[in-house]
PDB file of C-alpha atoms in Angstrom:
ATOM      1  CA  UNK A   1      55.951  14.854 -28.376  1.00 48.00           C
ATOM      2  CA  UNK A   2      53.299  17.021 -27.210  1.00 60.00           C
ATOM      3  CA  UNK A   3      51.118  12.930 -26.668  1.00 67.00           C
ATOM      4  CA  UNK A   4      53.942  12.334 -24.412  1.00 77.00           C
ATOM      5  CA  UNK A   5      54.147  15.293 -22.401  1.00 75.00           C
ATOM      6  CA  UNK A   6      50.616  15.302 -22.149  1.00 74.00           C
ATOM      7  CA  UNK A   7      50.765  11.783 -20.757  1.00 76.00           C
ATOM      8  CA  UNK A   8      53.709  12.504 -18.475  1.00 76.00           C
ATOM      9  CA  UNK A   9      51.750  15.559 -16.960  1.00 77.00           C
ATOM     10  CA  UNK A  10      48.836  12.864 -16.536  1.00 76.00           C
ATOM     11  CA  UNK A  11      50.906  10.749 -15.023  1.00 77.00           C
ATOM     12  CA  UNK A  12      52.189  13.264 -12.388  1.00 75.00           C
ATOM     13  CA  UNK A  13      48.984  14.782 -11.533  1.00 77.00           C
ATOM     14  CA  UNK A  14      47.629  10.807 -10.639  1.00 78.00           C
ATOM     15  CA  UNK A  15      50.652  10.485  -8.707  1.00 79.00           C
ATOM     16  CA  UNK A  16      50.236  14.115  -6.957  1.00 79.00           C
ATOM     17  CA  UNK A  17      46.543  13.158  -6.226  1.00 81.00           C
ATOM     18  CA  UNK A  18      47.529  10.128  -4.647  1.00 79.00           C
ATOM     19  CA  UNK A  19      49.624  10.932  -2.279  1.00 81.00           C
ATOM     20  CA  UNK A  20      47.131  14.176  -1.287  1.00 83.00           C
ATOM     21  CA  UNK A  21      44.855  11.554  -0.669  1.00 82.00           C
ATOM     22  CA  UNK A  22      47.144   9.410   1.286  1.00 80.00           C
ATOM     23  CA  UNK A  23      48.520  12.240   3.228  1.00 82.00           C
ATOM     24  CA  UNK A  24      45.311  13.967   4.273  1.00 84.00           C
ATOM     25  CA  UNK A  25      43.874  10.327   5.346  1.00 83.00           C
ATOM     26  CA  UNK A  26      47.110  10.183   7.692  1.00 81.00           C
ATOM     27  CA  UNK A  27      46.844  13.095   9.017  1.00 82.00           C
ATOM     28  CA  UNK A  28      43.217  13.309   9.779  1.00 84.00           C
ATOM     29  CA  UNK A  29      43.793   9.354  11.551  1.00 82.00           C
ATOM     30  CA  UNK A  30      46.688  11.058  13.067  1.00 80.00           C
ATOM     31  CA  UNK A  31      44.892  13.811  14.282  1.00 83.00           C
ATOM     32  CA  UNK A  32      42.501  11.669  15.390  1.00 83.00           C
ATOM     33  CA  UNK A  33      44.513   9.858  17.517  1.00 80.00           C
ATOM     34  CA  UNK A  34      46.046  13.054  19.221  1.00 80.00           C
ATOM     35  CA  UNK A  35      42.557  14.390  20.224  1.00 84.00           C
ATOM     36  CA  UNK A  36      41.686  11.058  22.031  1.00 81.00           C
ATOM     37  CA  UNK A  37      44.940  11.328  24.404  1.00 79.00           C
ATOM     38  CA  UNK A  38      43.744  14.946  24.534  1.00 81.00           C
ATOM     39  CA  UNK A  39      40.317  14.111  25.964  1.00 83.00           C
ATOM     40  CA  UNK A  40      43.026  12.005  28.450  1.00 80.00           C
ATOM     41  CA  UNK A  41      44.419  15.157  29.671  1.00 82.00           C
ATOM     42  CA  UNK A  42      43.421  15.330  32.847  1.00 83.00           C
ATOM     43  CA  UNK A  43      43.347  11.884  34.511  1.00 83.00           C
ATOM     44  CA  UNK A  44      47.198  12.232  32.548  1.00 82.00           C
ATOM     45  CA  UNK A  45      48.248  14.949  34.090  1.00 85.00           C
ATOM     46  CA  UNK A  46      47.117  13.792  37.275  1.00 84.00           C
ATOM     47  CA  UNK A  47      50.067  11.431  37.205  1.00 79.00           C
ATOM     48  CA  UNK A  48      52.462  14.462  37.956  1.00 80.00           C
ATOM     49  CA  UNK A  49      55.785  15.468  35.917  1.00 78.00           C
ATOM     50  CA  UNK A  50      58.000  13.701  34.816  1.00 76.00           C
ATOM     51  CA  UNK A  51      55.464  11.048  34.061  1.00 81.00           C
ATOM     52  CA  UNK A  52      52.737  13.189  32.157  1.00 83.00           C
ATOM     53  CA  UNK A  53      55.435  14.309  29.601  1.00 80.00           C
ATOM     54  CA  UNK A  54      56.040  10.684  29.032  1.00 80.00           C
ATOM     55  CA  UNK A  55      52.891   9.257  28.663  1.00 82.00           C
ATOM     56  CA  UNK A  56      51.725  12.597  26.278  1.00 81.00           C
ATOM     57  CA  UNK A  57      54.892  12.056  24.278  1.00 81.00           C
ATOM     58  CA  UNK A  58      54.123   7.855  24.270  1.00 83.00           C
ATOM     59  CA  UNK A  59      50.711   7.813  23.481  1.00 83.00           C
ATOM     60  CA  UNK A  60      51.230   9.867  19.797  1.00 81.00           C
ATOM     61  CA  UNK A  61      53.795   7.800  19.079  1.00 81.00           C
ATOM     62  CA  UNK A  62      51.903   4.241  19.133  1.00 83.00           C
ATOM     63  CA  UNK A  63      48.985   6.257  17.434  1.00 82.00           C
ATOM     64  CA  UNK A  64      51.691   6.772  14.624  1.00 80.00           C
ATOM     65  CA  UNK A  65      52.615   3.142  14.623  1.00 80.00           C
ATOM     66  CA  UNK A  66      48.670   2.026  14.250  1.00 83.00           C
ATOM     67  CA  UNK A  67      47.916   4.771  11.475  1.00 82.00           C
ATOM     68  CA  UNK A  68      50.809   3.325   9.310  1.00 78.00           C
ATOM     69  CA  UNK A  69      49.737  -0.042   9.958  1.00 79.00           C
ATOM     70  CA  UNK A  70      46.107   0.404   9.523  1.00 81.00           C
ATOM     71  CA  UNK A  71      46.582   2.204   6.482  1.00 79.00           C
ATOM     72  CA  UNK A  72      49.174  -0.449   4.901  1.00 77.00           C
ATOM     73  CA  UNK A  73      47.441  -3.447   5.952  1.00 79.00           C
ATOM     74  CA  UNK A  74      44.090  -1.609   4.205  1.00 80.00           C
ATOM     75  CA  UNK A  75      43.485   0.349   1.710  1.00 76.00           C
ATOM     76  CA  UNK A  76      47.741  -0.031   0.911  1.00 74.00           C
ATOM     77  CA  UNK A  77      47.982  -3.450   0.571  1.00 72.00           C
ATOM     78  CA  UNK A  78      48.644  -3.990  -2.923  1.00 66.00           C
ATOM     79  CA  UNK A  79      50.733  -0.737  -2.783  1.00 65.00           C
ATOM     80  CA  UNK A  80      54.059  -0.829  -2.810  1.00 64.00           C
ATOM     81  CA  UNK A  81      54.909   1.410   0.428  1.00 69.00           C
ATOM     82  CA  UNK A  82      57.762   0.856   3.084  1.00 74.00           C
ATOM     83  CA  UNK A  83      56.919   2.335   6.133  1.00 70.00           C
ATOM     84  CA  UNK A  84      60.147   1.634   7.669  1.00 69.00           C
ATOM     85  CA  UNK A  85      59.685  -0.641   9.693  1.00 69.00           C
ATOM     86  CA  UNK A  86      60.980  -4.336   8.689  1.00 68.00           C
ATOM     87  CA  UNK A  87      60.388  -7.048  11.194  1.00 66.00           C
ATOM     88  CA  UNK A  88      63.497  -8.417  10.143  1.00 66.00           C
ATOM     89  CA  UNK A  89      66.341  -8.581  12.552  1.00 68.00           C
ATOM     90  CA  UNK A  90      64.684  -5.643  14.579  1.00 67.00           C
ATOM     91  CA  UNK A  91      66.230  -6.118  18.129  1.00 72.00           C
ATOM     92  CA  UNK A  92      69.873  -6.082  16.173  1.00 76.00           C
ATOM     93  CA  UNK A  93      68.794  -2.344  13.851  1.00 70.00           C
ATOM     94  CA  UNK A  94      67.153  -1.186  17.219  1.00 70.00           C
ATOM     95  CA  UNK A  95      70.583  -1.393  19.141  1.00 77.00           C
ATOM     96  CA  UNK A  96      72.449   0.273  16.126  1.00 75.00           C
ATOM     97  CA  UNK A  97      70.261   2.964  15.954  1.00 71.00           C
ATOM     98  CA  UNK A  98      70.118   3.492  20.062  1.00 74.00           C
ATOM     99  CA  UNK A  99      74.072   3.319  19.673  1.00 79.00           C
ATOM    100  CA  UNK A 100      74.233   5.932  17.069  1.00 75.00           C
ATOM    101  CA  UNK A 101      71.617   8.186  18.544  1.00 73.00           C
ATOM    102  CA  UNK A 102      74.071   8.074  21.879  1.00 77.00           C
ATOM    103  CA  UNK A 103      76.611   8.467  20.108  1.00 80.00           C
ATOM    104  CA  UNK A 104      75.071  11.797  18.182  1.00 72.00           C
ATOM    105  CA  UNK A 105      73.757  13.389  21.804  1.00 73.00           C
ATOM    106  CA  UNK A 106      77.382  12.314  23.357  1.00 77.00           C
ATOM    107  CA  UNK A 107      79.190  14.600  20.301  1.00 74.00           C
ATOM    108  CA  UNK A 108      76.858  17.724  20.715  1.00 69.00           C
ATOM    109  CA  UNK A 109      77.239  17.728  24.453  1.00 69.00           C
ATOM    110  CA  UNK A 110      81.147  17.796  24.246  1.00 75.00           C
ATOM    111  CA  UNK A 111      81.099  20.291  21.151  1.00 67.00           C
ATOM    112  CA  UNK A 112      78.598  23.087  23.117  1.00 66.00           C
ATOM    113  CA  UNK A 113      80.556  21.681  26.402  1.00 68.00           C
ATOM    114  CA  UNK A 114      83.993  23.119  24.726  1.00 69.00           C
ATOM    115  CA  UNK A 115      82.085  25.892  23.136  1.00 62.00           C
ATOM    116  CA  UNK A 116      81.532  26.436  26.792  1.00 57.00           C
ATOM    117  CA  UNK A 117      78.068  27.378  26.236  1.00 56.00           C
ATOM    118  CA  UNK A 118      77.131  25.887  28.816  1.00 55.00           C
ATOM    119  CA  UNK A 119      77.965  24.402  31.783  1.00 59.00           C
ATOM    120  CA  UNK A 120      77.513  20.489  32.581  1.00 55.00           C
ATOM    121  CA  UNK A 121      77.131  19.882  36.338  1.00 59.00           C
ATOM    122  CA  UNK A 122      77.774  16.649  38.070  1.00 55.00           C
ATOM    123  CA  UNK A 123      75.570  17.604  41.221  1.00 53.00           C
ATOM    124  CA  UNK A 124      72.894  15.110  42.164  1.00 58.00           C
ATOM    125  CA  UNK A 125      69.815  17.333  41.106  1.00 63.00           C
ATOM    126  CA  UNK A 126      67.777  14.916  39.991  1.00 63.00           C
ATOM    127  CA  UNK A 127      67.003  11.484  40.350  1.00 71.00           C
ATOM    128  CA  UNK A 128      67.365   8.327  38.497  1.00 72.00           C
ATOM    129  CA  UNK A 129      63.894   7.848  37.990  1.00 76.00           C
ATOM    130  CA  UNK A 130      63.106  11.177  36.719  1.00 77.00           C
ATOM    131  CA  UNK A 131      66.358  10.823  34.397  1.00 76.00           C
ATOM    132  CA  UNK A 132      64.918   7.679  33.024  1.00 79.00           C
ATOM    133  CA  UNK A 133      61.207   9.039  32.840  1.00 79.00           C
ATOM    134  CA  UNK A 134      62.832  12.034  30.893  1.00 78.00           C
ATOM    135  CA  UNK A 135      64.723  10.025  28.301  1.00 78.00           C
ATOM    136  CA  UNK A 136      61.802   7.910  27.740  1.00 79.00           C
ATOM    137  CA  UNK A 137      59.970  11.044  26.834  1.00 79.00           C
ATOM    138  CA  UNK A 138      62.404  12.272  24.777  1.00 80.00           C
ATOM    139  CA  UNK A 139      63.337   8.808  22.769  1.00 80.00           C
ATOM    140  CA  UNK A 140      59.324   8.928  22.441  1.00 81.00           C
ATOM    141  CA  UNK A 141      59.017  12.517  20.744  1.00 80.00           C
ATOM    142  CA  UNK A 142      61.853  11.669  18.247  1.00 81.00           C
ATOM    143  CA  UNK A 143      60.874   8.363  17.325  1.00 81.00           C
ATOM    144  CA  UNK A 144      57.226  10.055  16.671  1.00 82.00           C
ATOM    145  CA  UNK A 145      58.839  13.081  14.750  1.00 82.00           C
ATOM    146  CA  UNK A 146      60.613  10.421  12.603  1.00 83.00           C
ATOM    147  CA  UNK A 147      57.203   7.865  11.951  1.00 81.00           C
ATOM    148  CA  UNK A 148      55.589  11.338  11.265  1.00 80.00           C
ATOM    149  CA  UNK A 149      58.234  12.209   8.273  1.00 85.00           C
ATOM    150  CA  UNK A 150      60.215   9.396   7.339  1.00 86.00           C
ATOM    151  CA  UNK A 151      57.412   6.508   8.028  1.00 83.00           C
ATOM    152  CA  UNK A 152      53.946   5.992   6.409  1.00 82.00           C
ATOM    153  CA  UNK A 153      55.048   9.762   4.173  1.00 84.00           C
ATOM    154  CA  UNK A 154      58.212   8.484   3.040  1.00 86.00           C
ATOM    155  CA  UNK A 155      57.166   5.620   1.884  1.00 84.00           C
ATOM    156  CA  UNK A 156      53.988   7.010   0.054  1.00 84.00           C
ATOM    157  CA  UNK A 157      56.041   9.203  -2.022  1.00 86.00           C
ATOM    158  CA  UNK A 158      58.765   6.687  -2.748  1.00 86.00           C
ATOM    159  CA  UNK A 159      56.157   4.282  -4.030  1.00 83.00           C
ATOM    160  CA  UNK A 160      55.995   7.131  -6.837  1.00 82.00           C
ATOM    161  CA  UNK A 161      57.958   9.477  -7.021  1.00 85.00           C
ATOM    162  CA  UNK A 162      61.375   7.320  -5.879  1.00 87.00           C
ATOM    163  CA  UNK A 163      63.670   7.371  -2.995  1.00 89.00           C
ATOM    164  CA  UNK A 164      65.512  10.547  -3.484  1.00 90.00           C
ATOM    165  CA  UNK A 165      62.229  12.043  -3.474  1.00 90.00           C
ATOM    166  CA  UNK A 166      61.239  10.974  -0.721  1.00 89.00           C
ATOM    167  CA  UNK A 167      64.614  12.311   1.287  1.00 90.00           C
ATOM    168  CA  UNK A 168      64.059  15.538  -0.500  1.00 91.00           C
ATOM    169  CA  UNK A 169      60.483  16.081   0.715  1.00 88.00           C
ATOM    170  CA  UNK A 170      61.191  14.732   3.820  1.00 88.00           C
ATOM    171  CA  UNK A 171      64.080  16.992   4.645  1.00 89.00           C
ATOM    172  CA  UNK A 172      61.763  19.579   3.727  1.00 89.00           C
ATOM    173  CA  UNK A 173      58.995  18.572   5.957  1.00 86.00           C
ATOM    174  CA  UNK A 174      61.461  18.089   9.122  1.00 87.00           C
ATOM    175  CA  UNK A 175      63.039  21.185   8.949  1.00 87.00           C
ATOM    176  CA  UNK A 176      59.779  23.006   8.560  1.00 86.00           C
ATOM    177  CA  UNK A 177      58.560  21.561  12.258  1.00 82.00           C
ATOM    178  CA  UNK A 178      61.796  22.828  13.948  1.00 84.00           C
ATOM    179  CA  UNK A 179      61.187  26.861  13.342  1.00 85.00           C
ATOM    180  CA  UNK A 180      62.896  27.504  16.608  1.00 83.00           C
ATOM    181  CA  UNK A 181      65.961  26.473  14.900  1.00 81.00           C
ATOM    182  CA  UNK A 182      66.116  28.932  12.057  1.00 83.00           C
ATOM    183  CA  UNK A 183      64.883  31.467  14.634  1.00 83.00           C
ATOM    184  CA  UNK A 184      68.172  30.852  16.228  1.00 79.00           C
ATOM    185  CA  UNK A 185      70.238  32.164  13.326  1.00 80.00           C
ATOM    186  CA  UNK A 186      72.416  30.514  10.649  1.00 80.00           C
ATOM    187  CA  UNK A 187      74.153  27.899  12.730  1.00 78.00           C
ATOM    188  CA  UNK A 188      70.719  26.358  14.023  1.00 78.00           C
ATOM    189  CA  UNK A 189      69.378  26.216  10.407  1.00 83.00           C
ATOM    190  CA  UNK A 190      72.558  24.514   9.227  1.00 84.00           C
ATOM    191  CA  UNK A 191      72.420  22.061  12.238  1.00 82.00           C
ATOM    192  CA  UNK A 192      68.774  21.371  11.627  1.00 85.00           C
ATOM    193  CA  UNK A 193      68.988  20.498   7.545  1.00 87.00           C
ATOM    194  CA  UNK A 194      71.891  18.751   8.503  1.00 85.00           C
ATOM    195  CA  UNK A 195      70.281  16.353  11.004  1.00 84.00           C
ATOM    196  CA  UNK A 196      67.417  16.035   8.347  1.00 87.00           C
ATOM    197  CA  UNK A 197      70.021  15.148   5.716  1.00 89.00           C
ATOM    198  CA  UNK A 198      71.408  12.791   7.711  1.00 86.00           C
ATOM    199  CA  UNK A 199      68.652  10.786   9.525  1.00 85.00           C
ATOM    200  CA  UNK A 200      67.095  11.029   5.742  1.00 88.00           C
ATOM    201  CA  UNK A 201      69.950   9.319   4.410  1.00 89.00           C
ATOM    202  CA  UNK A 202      70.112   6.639   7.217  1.00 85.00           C
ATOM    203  CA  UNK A 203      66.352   5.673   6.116  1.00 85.00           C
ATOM    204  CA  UNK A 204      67.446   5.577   2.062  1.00 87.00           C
ATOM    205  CA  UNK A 205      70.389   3.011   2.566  1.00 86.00           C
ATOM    206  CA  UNK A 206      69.121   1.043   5.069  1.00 81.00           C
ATOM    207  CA  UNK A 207      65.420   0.894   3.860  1.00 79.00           C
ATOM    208  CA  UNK A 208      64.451   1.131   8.056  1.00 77.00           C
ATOM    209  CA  UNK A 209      63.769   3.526  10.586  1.00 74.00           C
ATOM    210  CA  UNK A 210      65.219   1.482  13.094  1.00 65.00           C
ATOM    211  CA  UNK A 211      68.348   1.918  11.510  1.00 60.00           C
TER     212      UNK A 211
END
């Protein structure tokens, strides 16, 4: 017994080492990546709002997207670890997922629109480029906030530790970067371990992060 607890714990601690490992490499790559478009700053912020805040919320994304390929396509390779994102059928899960995510924005509008917290004005304030410019900059920051949790990390700690893990840890990890939302009260807390719960989910059935 006590032989097969010891090796249990063994086994755990390997695990736990390698995915510290893992994790700190990513990170460091990642942060990497983030202080090149920070030495960027200023010829990027010479382009003028809205799009700066695209380009700054573009250019950690694709850094995301190169650390989890670097890192599978190197030291990875003969690990088993599903970054999320297939090339199979892509154009097909990127339209389901774009559908959904509309679909997600569309219901929180009408229930804070009913709540009549706030007020949705029709008025031509802004124009269609700057709309566009802004939802790319958006779609970029939660695409990077997902290959930051539920990418490269999720599939590191499914490789050993399982899927429901992986949601587990990842829920955890998402709902720590959102603060603002627990500093909100109860009902921003709820909304964001919801949204974690439910985007982690997404990822564990359909094995992508496109959808």
């Amino acid at each position: 017994m006590s032989s097969s607890l010891a090796s249990r714990l063994w086994h755990f601690l390997k695990s736990l080492g390698f995915i510290a490992a893992r994790t700190l490499l990513f990170v460091l790559l990642f942060a990497a990546s983030v202080a090149g478009v920070a030495a960027l700053s200023d010829p990027i912020t010479s382009l003028g709002k809205p799009w700066s805040v695209a380009v700054f919320d573009l250019l950690p994304m694709l850094g995301l997207i190169l650390v989890g390929i670097l890192l599978k396509q190197t030291i990875d390779r003969r690990n088993d670890i599903r970054i999320g994102l297939p090339r199979a059928a892509v154009a097909t899960r990127l339209l389901q997922g774009i559908a959904l995510g509309l679909a997600w924005l569309a219901a929180a509008l009408l229930i804070i629109a009913v709540g009549a917290r706030i007020h949705l004005s029709t008025a031509p304030t802004l124009s269609v480029t700057t709309l566009l410019v802004t939802f790319l900059a958006v779609t970029a920051n939660a695409i990077t906030q997902e290959l930051l949790v539920r990418g490269y990390l999720w599939g590191l700690i499914e490789s050993r530790w399982g899927q429901w893990t992986a949601l587990i840890f990842s829920s955890a990890i998402f709902s720590a970067l959102h603060p603002a939302a627990f500093a909100a009260g109860w009902i921003g807390a709820a909304n964001i371990i919801g949204a974690s719960l439910i985007f982690g989910l997404l990822r564990l059935t359909s094995g992508s992060l496109w959808l």
